[in-house]
PDB file of C-alpha atoms in Angstrom:
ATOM      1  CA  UNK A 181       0.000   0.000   0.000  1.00  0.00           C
ATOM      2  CA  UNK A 182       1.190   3.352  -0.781  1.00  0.00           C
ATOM      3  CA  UNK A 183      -0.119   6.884  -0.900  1.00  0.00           C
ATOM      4  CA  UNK A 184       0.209   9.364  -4.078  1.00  0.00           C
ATOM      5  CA  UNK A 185       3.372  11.828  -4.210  1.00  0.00           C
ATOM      6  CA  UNK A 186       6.298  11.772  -6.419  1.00  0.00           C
ATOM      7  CA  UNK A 187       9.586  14.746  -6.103  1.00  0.00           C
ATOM      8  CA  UNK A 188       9.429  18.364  -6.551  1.00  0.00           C
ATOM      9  CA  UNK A 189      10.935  19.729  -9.608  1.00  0.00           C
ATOM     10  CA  UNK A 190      13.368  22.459  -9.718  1.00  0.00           C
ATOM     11  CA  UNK A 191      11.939  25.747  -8.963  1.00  0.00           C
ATOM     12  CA  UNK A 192       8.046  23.864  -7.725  1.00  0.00           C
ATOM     13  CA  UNK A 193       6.994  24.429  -4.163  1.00  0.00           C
ATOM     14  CA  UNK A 194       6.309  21.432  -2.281  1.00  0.00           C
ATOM     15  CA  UNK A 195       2.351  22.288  -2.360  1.00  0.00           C
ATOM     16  CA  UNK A 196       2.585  23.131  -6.299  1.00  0.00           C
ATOM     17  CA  UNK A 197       4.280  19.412  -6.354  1.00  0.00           C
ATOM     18  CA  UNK A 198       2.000  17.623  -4.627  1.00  0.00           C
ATOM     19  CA  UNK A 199      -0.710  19.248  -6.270  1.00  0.00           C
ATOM     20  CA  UNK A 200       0.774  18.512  -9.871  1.00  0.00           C
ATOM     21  CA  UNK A 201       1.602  14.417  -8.849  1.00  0.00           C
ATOM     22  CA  UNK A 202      -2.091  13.963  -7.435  1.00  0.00           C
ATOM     23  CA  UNK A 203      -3.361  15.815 -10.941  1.00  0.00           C
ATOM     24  CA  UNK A 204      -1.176  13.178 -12.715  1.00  0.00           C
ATOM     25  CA  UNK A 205      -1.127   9.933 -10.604  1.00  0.00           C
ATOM     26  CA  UNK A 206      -5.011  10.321  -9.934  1.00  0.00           C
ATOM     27  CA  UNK A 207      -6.768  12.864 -12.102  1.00  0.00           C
ATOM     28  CA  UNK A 208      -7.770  14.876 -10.097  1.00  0.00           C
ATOM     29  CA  UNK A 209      -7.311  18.770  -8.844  1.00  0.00           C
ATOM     30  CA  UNK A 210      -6.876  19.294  -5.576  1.00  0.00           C
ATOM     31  CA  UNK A 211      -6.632  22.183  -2.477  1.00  0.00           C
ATOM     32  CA  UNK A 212      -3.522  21.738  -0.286  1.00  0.00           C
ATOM     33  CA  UNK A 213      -4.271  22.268   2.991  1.00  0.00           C
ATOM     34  CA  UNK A 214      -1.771  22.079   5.943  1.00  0.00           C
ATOM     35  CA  UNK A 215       0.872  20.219   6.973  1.00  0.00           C
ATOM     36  CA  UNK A 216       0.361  17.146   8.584  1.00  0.00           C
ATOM     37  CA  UNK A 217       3.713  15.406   9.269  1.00  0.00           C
ATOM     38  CA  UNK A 218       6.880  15.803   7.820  1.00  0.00           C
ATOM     39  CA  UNK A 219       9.969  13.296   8.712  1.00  0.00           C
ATOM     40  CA  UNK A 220      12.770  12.060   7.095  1.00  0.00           C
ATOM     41  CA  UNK A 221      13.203   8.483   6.787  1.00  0.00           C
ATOM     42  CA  UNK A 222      14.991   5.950   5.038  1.00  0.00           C
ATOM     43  CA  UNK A 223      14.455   3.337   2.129  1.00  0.00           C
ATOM     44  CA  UNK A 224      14.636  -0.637   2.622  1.00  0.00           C
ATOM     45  CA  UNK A 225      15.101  -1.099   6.124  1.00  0.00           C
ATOM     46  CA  UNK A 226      16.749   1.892   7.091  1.00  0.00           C
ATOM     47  CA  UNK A 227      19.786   1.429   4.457  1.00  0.00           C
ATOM     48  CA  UNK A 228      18.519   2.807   1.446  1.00  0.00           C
ATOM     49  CA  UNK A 229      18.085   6.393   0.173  1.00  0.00           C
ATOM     50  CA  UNK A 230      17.078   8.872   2.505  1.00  0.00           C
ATOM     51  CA  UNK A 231      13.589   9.995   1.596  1.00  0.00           C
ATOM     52  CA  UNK A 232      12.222  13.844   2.717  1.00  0.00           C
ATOM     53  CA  UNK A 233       8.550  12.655   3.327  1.00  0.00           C
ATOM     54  CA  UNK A 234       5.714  15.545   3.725  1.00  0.00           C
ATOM     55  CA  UNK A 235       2.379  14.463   4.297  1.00  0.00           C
ATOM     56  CA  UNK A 236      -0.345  17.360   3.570  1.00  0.00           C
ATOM     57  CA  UNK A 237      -3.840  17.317   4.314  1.00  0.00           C
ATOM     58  CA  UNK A 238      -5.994  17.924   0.691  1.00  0.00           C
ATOM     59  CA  UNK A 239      -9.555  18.830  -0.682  1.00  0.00           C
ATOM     60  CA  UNK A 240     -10.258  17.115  -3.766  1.00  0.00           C
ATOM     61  CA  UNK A 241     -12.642  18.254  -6.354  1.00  0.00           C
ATOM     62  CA  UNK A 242     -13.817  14.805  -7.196  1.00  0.00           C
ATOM     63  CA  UNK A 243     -12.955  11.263  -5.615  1.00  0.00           C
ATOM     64  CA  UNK A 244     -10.318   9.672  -7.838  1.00  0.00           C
ATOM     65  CA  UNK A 245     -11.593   6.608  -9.766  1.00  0.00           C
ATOM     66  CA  UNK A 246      -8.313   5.023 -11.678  1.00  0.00           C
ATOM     67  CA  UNK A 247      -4.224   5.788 -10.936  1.00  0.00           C
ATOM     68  CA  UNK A 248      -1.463   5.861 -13.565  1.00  0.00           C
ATOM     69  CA  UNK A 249       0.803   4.714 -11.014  1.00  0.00           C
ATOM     70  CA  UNK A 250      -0.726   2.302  -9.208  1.00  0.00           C
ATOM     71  CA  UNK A 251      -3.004  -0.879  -8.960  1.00  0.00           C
ATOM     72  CA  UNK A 252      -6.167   0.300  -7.955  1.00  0.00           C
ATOM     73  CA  UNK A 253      -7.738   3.144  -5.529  1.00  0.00           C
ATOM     74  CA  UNK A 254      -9.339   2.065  -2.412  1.00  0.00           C
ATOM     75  CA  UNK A 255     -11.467   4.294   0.142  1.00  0.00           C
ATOM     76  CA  UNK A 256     -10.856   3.147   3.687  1.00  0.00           C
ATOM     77  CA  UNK A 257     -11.853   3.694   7.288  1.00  0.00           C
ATOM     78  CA  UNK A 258      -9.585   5.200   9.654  1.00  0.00           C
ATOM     79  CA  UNK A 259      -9.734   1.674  11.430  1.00  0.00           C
ATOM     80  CA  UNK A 260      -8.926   0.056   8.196  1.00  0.00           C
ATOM     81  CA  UNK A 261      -5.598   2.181   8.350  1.00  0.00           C
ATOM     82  CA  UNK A 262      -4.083  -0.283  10.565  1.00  0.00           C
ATOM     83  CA  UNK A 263      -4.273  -3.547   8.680  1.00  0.00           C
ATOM     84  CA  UNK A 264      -3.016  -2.779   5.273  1.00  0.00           C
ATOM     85  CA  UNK A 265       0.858  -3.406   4.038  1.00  0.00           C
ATOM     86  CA  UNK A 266       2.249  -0.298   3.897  1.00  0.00           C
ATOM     87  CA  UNK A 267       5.519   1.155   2.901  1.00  0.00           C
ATOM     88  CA  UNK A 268       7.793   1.909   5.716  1.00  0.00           C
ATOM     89  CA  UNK A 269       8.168   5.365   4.946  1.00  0.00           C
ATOM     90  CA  UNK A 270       4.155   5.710   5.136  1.00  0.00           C
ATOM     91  CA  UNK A 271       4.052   4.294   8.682  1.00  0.00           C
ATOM     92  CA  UNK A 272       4.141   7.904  10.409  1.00  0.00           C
ATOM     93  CA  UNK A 273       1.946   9.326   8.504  1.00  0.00           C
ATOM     94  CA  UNK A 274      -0.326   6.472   8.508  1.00  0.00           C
ATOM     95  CA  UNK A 275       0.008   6.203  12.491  1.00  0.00           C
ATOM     96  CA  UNK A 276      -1.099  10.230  12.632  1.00  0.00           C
ATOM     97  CA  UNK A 277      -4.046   9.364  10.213  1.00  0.00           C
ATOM     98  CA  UNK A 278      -5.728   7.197  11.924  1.00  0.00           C
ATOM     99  CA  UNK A 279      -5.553   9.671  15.072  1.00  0.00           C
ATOM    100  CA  UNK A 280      -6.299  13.096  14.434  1.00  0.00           C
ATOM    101  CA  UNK A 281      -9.343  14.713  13.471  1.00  0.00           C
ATOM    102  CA  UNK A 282      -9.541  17.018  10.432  1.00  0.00           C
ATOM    103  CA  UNK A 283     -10.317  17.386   6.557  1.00  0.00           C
ATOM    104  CA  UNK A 284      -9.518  14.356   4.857  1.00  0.00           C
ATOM    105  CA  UNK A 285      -8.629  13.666   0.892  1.00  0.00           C
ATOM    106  CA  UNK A 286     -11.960  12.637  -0.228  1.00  0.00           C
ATOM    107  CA  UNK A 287     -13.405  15.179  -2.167  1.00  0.00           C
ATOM    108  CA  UNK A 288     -15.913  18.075  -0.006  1.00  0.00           C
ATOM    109  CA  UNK A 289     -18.880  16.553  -1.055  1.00  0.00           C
ATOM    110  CA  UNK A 290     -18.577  13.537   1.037  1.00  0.00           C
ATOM    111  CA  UNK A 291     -20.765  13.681   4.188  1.00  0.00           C
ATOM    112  CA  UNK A 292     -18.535  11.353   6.014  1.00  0.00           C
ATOM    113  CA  UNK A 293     -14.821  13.000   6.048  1.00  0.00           C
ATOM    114  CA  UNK A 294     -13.136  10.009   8.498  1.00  0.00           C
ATOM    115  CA  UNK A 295     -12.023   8.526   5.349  1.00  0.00           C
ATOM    116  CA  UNK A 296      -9.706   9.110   3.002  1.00  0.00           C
ATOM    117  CA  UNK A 297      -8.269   8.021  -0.634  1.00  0.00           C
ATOM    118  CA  UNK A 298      -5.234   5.436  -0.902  1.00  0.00           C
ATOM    119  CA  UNK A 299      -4.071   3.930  -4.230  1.00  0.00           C
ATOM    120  CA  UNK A 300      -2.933  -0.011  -3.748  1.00  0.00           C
ATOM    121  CA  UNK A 301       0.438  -0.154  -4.915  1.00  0.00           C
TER     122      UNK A 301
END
């Protein structure tokens, strides 16, 4: 399991990244809202590649439907959070999720915001 992000480009903002990877991973435009976590963790184990990770809080336009990058898109419960297989990196920000109270990524018309979208890597 994974959630949808890729690197910011010379000269792009972290929002303006995020942003441009969710418009091209999920098709979909999106409102970057505040930070959530940001750590800095490590690939494989804790010996790979050091990875800057930034977790934002968003307000989609429209519930995704299909990725380009991954599998499939799932909607899950908070509760859900804790079962799936997710990518080490994820873990913090997955941890947080399932915790704290606040907008979520499905889109604004949703009358239940406790859930939010994850492509299945």
């Amino acid at each position: 399991m994974g959630v949808p992000g890729g690197k910011v480009e010379d000269g792009e903002t972290p929002v303006a990244a995020l942003a441009r990877e969710l418009r091209e991973e999920l098709s979909v435009d999106v409102t970057v809202g505040e930070l959530l976590i940001r750590e800095t963790t490590r690939e494989a184990g804790g010996t790979g590649p050091e990875i800057d990770l930034a977790c934002y809080w968003v307000t989609a336009a429209e519930d995704p439907v299909a990725s380009a990058d991954h599998d499939a898109v799932v909607w899950v419960s908070r509760d859900e959070l804790a079962v799936l297989d997710w990518a080490a990196p994820d873990l913090p920000a997955v941890a947080l999720l399932r915790i704290v109270r606040g907008p979520c990524s499905k889109s604004s018309t949703s009358q239940d915001n406790t859930q939010g979208s994850l492509p299945k890597s």
